[in-house]
Coordinates of C-alpha atoms in Angstrom, one line a residue:
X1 CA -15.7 -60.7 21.4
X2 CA -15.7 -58.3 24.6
X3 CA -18.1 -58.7 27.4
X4 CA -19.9 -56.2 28.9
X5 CA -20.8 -56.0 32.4
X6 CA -23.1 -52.9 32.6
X7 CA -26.0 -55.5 34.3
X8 CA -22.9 -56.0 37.6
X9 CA -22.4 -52.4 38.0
X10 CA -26.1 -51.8 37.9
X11 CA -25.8 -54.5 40.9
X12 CA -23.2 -53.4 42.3
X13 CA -24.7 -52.3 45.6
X14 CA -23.7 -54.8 48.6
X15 CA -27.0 -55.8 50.8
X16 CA -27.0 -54.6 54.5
X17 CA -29.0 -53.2 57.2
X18 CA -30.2 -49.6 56.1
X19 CA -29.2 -46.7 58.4
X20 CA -32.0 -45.2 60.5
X21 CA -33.3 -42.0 58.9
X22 CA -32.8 -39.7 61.8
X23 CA -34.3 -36.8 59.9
X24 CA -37.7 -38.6 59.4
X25 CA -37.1 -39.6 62.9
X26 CA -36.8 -35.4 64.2
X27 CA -39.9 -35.2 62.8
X28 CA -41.8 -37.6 64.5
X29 CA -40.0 -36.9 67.9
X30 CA -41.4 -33.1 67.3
X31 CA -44.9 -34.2 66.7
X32 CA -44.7 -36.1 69.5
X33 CA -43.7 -32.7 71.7
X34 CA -40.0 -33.9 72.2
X35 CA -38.4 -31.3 70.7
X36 CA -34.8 -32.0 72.5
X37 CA -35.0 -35.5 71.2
X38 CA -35.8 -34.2 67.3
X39 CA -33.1 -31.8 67.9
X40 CA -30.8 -34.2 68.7
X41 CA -32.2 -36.4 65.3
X42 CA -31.8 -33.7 63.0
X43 CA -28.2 -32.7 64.2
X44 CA -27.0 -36.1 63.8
X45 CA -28.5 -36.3 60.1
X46 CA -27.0 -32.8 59.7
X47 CA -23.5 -34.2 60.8
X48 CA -24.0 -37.4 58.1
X49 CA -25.7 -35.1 56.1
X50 CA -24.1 -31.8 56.0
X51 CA -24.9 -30.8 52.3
X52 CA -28.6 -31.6 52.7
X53 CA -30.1 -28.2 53.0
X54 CA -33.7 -28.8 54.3
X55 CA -32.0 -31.4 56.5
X56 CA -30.3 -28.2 58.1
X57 CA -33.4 -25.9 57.9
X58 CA -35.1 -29.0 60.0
X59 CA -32.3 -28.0 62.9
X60 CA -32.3 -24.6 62.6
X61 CA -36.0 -24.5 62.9
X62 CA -36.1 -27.1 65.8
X63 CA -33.3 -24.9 67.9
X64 CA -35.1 -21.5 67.2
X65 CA -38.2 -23.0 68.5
X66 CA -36.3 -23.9 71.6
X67 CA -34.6 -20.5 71.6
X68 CA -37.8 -19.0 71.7
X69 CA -39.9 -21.3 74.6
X70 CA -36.8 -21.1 76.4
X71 CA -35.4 -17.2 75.9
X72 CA -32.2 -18.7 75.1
X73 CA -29.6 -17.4 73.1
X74 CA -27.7 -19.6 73.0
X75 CA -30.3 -21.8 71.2
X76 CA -30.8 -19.0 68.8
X77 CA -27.0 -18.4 68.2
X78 CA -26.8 -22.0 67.1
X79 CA -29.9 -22.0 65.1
X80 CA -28.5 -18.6 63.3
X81 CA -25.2 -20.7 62.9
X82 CA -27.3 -23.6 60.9
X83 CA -28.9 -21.2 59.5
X84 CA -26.0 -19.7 57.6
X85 CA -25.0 -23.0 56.6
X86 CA -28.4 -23.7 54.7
X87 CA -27.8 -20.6 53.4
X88 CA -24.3 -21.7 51.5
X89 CA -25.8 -25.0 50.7
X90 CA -29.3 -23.8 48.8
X91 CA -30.1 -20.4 49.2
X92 CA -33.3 -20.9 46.7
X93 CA -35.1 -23.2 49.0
X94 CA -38.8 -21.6 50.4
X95 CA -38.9 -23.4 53.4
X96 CA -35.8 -21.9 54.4
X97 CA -36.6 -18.0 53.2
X98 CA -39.8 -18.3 54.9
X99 CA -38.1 -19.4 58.2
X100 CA -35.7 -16.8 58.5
X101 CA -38.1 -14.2 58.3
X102 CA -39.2 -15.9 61.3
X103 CA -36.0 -16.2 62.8
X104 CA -35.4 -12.2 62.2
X105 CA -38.4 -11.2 64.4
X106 CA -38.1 -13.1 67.2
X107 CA -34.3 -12.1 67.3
X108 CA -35.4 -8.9 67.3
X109 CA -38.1 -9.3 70.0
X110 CA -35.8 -11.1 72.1
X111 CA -32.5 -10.2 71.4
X112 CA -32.7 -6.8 69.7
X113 CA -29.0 -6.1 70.5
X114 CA -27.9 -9.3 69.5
X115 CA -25.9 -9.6 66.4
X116 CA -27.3 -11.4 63.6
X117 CA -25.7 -11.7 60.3
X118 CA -26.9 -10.1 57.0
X119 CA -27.1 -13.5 55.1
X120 CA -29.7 -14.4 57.7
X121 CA -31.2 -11.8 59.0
X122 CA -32.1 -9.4 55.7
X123 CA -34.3 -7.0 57.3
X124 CA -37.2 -8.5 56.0
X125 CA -41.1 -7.6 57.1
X126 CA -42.6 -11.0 58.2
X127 CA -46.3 -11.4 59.7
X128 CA -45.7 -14.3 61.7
X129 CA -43.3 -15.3 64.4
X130 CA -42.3 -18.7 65.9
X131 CA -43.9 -16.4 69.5
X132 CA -46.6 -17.0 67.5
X133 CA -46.8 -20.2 67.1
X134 CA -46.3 -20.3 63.1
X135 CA -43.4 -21.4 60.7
X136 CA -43.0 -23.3 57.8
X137 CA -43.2 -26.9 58.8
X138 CA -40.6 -29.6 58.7
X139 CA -38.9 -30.5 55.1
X140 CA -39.9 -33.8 54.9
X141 CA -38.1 -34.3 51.5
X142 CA -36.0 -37.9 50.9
X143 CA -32.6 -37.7 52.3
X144 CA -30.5 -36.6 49.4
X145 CA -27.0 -37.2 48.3
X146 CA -24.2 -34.4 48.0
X147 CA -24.0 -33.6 44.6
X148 CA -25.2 -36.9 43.2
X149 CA -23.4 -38.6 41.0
X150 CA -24.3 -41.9 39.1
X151 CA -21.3 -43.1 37.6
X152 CA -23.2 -45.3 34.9
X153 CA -25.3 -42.3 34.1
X154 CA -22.3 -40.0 33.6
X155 CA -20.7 -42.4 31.3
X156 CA -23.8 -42.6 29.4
X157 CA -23.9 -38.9 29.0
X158 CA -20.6 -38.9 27.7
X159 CA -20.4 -41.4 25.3
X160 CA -23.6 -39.8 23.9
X161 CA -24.5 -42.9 21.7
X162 CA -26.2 -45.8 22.9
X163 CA -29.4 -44.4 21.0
X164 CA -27.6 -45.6 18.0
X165 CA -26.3 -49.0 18.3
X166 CA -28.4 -50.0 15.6
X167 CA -26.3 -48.2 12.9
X168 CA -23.3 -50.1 13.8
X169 CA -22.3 -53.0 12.1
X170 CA -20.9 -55.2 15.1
X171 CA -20.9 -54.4 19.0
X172 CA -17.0 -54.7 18.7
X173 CA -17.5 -51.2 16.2
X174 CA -19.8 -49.6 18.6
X175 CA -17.5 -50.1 21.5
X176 CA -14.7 -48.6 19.3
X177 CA -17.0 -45.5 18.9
X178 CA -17.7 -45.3 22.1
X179 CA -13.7 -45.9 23.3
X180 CA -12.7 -43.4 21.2
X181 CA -15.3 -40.6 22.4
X182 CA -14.0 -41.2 25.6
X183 CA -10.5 -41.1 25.1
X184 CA -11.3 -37.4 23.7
X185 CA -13.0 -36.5 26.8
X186 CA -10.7 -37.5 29.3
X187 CA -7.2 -36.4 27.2
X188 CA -9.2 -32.5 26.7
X189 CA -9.1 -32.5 30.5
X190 CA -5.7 -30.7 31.4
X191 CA -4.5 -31.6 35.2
X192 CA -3.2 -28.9 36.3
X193 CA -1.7 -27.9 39.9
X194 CA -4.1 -24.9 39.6
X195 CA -6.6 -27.1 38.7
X196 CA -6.2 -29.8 41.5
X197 CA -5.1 -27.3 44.2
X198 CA -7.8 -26.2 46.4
X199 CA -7.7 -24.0 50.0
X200 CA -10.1 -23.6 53.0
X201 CA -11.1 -20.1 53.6
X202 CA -11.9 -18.4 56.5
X203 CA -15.4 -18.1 55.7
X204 CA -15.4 -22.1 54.7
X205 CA -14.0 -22.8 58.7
X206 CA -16.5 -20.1 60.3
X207 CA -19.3 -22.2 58.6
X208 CA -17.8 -25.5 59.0
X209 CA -18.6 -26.4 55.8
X210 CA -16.9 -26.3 52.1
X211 CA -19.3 -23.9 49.6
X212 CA -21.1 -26.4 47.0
X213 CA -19.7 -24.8 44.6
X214 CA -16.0 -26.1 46.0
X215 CA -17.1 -29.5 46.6
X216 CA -18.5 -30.2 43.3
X217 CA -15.4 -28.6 41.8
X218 CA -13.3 -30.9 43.8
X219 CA -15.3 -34.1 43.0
X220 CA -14.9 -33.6 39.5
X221 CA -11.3 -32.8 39.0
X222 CA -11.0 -36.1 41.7
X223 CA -13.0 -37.8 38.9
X224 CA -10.9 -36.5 35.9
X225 CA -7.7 -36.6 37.4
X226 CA -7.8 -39.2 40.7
X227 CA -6.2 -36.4 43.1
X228 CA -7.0 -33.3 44.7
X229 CA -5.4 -31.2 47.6
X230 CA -7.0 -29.2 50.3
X231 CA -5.0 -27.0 51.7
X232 CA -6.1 -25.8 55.4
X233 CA -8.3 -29.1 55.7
X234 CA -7.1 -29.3 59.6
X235 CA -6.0 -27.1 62.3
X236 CA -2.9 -26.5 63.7
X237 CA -3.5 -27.7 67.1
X238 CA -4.3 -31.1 65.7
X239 CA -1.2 -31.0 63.2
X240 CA 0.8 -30.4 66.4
X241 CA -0.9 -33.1 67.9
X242 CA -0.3 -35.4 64.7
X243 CA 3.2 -34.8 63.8
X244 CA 4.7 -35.2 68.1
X245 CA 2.8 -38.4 68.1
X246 CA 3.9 -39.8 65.0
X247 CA 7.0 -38.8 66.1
X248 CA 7.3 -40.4 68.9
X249 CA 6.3 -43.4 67.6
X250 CA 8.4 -43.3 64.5
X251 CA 11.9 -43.3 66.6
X252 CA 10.6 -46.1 68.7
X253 CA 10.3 -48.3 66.3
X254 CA 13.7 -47.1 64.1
X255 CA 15.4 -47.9 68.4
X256 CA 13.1 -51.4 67.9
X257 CA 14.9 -52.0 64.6
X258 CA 18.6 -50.9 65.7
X259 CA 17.9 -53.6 68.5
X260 CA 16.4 -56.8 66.2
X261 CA 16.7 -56.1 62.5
X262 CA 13.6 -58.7 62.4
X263 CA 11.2 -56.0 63.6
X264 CA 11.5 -54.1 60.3
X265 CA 8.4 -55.9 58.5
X266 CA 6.0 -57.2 60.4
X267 CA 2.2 -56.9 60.6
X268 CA 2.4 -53.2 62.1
X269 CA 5.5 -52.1 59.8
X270 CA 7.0 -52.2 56.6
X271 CA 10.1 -51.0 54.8
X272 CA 7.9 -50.0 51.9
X273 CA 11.4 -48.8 49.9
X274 CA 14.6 -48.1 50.9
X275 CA 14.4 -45.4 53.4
X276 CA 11.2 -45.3 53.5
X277 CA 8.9 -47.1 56.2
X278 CA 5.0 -47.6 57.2
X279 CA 3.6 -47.8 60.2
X280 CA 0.6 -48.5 61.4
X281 CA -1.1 -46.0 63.9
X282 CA -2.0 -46.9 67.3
X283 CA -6.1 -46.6 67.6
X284 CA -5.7 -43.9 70.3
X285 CA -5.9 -40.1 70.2
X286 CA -5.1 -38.6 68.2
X287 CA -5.0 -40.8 65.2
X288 CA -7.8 -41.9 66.2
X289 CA -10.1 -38.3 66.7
X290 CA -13.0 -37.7 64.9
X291 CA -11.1 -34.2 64.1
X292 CA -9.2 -36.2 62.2
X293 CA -11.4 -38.7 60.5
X294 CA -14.3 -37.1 60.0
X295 CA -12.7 -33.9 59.1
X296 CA -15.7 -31.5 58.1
X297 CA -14.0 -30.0 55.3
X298 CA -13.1 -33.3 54.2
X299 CA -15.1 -36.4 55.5
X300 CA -18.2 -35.2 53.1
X301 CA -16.2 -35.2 50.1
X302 CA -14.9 -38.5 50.8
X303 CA -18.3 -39.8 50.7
X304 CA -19.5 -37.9 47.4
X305 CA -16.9 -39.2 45.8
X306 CA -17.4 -42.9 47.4
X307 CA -21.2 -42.5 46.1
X308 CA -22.3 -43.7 49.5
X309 CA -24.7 -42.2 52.1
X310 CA -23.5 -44.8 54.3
X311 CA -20.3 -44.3 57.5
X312 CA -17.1 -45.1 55.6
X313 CA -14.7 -47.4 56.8
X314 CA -11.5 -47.2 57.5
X315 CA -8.9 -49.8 56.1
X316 CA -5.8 -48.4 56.9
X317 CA -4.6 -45.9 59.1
X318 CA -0.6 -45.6 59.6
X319 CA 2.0 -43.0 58.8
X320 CA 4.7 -42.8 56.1
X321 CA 8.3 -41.8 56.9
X322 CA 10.7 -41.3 54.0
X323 CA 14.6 -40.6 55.8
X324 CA 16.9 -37.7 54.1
X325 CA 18.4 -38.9 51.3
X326 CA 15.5 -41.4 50.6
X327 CA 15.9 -42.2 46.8
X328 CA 12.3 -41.8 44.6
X329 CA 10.2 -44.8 45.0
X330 CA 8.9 -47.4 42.5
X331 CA 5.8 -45.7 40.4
X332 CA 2.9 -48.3 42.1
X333 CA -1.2 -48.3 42.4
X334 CA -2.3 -49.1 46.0
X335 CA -5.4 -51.4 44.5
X336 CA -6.3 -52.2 40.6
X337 CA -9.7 -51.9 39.3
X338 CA -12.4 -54.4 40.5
X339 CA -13.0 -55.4 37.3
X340 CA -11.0 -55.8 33.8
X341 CA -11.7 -53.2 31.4
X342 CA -12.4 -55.9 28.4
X343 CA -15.1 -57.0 30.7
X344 CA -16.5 -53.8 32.2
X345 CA -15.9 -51.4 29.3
X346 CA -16.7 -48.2 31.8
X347 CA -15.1 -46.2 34.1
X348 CA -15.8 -48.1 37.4
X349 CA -16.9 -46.3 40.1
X350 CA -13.6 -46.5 43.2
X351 CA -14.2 -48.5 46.0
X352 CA -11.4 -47.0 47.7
X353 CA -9.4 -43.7 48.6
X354 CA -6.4 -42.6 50.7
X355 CA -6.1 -39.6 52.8
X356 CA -2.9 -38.2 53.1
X357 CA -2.1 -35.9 55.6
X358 CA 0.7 -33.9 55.3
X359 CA 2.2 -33.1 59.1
X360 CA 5.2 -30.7 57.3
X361 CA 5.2 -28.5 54.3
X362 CA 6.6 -30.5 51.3
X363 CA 8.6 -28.6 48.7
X364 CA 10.2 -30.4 46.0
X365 CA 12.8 -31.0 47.8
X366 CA 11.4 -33.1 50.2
X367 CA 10.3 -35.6 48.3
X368 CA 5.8 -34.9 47.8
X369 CA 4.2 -38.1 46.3
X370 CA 4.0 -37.5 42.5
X371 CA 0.8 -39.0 40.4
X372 CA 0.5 -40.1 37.3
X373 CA -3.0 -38.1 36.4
X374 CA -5.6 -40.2 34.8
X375 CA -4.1 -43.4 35.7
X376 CA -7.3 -44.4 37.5
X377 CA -9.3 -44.4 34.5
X378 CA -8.8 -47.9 32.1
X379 CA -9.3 -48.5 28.5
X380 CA -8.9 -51.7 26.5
X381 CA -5.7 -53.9 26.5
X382 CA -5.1 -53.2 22.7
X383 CA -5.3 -49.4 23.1
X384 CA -2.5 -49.1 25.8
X385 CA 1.0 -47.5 24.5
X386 CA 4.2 -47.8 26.1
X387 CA 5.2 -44.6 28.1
X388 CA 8.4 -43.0 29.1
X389 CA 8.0 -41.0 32.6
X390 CA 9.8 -38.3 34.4
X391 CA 12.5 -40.5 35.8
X392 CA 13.0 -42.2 32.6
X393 CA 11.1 -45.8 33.2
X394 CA 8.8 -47.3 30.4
X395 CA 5.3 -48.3 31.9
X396 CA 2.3 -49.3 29.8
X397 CA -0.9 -47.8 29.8
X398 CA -3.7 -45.9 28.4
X399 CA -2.4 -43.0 26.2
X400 CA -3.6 -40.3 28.3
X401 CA -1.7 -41.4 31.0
X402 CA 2.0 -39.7 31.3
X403 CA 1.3 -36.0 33.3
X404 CA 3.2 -36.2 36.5
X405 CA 1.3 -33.6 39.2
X406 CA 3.3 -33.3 42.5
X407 CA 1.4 -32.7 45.6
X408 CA 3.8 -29.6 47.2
X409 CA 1.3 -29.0 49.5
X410 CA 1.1 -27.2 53.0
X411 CA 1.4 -28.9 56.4
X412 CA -2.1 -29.4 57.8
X413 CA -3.3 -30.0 53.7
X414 CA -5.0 -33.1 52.6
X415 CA -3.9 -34.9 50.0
X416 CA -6.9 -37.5 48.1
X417 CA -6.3 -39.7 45.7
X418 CA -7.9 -43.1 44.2
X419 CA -6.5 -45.8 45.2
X420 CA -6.2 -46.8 41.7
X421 CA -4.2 -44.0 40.3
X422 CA -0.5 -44.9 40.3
X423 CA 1.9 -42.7 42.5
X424 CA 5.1 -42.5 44.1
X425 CA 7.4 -41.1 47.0
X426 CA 9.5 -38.3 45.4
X427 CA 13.3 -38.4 46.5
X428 CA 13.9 -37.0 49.9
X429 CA 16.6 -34.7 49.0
X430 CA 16.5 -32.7 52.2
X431 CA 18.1 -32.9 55.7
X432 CA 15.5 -34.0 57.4
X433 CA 12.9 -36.9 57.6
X434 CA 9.1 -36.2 55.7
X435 CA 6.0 -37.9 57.7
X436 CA 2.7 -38.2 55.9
X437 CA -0.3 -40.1 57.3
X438 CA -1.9 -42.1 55.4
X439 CA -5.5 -43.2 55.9
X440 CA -7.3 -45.2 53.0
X441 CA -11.6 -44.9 53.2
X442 CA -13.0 -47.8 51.4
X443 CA -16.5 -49.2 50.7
X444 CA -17.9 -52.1 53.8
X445 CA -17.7 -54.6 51.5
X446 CA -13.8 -54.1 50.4
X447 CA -10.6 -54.8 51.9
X448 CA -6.8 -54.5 51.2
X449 CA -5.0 -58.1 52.0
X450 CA -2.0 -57.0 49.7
X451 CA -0.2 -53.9 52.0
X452 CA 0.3 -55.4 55.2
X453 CA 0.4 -59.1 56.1
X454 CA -2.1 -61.4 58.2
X455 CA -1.8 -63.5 60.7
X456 CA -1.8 -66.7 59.4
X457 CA -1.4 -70.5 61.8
X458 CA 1.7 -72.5 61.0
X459 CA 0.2 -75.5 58.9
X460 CA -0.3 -72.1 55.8
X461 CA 2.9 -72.1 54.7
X462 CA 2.5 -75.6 53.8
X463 CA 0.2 -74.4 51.3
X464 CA 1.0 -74.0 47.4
X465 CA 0.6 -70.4 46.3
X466 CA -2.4 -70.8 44.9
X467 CA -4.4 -72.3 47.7
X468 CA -2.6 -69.7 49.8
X469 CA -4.7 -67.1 47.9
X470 CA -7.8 -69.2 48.6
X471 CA -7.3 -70.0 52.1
X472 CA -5.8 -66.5 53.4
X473 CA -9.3 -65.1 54.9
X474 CA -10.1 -68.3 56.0
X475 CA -6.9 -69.3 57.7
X476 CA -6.5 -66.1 59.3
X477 CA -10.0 -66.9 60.6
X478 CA -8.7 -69.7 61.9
X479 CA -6.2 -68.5 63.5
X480 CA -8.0 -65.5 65.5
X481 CA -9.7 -68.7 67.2
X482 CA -6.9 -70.4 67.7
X483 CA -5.9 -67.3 70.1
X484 CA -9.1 -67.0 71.6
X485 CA -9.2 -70.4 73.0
X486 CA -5.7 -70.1 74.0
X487 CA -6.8 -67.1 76.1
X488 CA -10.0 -68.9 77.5
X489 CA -7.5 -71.5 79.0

């Protein structure tokens, strides 16, 4: 009879020390007549929190206050800036209508040549100015989560029968109802490029924020599908930055290899296929900018879609090179579910994503990672079919697996996908060598010990394989002290 595991995933949240809640924290600092230091608070919850709309009011009304003891404006400026951005991000809150009102006057005391934008300043009559003394106060709502969504609730919703598990005769025929609504729901969802493509506007890089509308769009067809593209997500100064670096280090290492063929695979590189190599990235600039990794048109979707309010982490960051002429590589996941599907009869939450950043345009002929839509999602053992793909290879799997999408996106795009959803380097038909980075987000409590080797001591190899898989964190453990003693002699 199948398990079910509903009462894990219900406990599936790994114990650690709670973040401080910096916008509780502004607050207090502002009652306390430090209004630098609450400003300061509510822009770093802001930057963790950028889709929390009274979190943003809470800055723009702090930096308007300033603007206004001070005559500065370019406190004001910034305030009408964070302003905007609550705008886009819940333009039916009060506290926020009432406070531009306030902000409109005192501009216009102030600053009555200044430019303000219609979204925030709407010519509005208000009795009360922050010269005054008078706004709304301080949100002091919860902090909230971007777009919310509760992966056991979802599934609930559409299964759309556990009210009547009663009327079945055994749990094994329940679960079959409930397989099979599923399977409808996820094979009526069509993958399409249009559907998975997505661009940054203008307007979306003035704010420096995606509209909600976008986000939420994006976090579902990453849900449905296990892939999205953004095209735009990063600037072309950075891209420049990204692809002479990468550069660089790529032909070092191909001159490393022409001069010791051992150095091909190692704990910093792998021939992943033929012609086609990984490489870890040095943790300097710029791989290692916040531009990068906490892209703002990017970073915040990465955590919606994580379900986490907490800082990622990273696992992985390293760049992919695929040489002309590089045949297609093996169809492959990067990490399987956490737990079986006969166990765990739901669609598990990911613990993991990659970020790929592409540092060239990739048209077919180059070679884009293909994906296998819907491969993310599991169902039971007995319900997987054997399927012919695009390159004529039999794989077996659920039956709504088979659409191939390939990401031909732009250079400077980023390219998200689950690290369960199976993929592929396309054939690198093309003249000239294609360089992706790749950057995998996890949750704190996972980690990858299958893509790149450890360091392990010399007495592991003596190991059978199974107490290899035991001893691995252990041993590698062991051997990081080993080298620190080493170094204290």
């Amino acid at each position: 009879m199948r398990r079910l595991g509903f009462a894990l995933l219900l406990g599936f949240v790994a114990a650690g020390r709670e973040e401080v809640n910096h916008k509780s924290r502004g607050i207090q600092l502002d009652r306390e007549g430090d209004l630098e230091g609450a400003i300061e608070a509510f822009r770093t919850h802001a930057n963790s929190h950028p889709y929390d709309g009274p979190g943003l009011t809470n800055l723009a009304v702090a930096l308007m206050r300033k603007g206004t003891q001070l005559r500065s404006w370019a406190a004001l400026e910034e305030a009408i800036h964070v302003f905007e951005k609550a705008v886009a991000v819940d333009p039916r809150d009060t506290h926020l209508n009432n406070n531009l009102g306030a902000l409109e006057t005192n501009v216009d005391l102030l600053f009555p040549d200044a430019p303000c934008p219609p979204t925030v300043c709407r010519g509005r009559a208000v009795s009360q100015s922050v010269l005054g003394g008078d706004t709304e106060d301080y949100s002091e709502y919860d902090d909230v989560q971007d777009f919310p969504v509760d992966a056991l609730q979802d599934e609930r919703d559409s299964y759309g029968t556990y009210e009547t598990y009663d009327t079945y005769d055994t749990y094994d025929d329940y679960l079959d109802h409930v397989e099979k609504e599923v399977a409808d729901r996820v094979r009526r969802y069509v993958c399409t490029a249009d559907r998975l493509t997505f661009d940054v506007t203008e307007e979306d890089k003035r704010l420096g924020l995606l509209t909600p509308a976008k986000l939420e769009a994006m976090v579902e067809a990453f849900e449905e599908c296990g892939v999205v593209v953004l095209n735009g997500a990063f600037s072309d100064k950075l891209i420049q930055q990204l692809e002479a670096a990468q550069a660089k280090q790529f032909d070092a290492y191909i001159a490393s290899v022409e001069a010791d063929p051992r150095a091909e695979n190692s704990t910093t590189a792998e021939r992943r296929s033929k012609g086609r190599y990984e490489l870890k990235a040095p943790l300097e600039k710029p791989f290692s900018s916040a531009e990068l990794l906490r892209a703002p048109n990017v970073y915040p979707f990465l955590k919606q879609v994580l379900g986490t309010s907490r800082t990622l982490e990273l696992d992985t960051l390293s760049s992919v090179t695929s040489l002309p002429q590089a045949p297609a590589q093996h169809w492959h996941r990067d990490a399987g579910s956490l737990f079986d599907y006969d166990f765990m009869p739901v669609h598990q939450p990911p613990h993991g994503l990659v970020l790929a950043v592409a540092l060239m345009d990739t048209p077919k002929d180059l070679g884009p990672t293909e994906f296998l839509v819907k491969s993310h999602r599991d169902c039971f053992e007995e319900r997987t079919t054997e399927i012919r793909l695009n390159d004529n290879s039999v794989i077996e799997d659920c039956g709504w697996v088979g659409d191939v999408f390939a990401a031909e996106a732009k250079k400077g795009a980023a390219i998200m996908f689950d690290l369960r959803v199976m993929h592929r380097g396309g054939a690198n038909r093309s003249t000239v060598r294609r360089p992706i980075l790749y950057i995998s987000y996890v949750q704190h409590w996972w980690k990858d010990s299958v893509n790149f080797n450890e360091k392990q001591t010399r007495d592991f190899d003596g190991h059978s394989p199974e107490m290899k898989k035991l001893l691995t964190r252990l041993d590698t453990q062991l051997y990081i002290s080993m080298l620190e003693a080493a170094l204290e002699k």
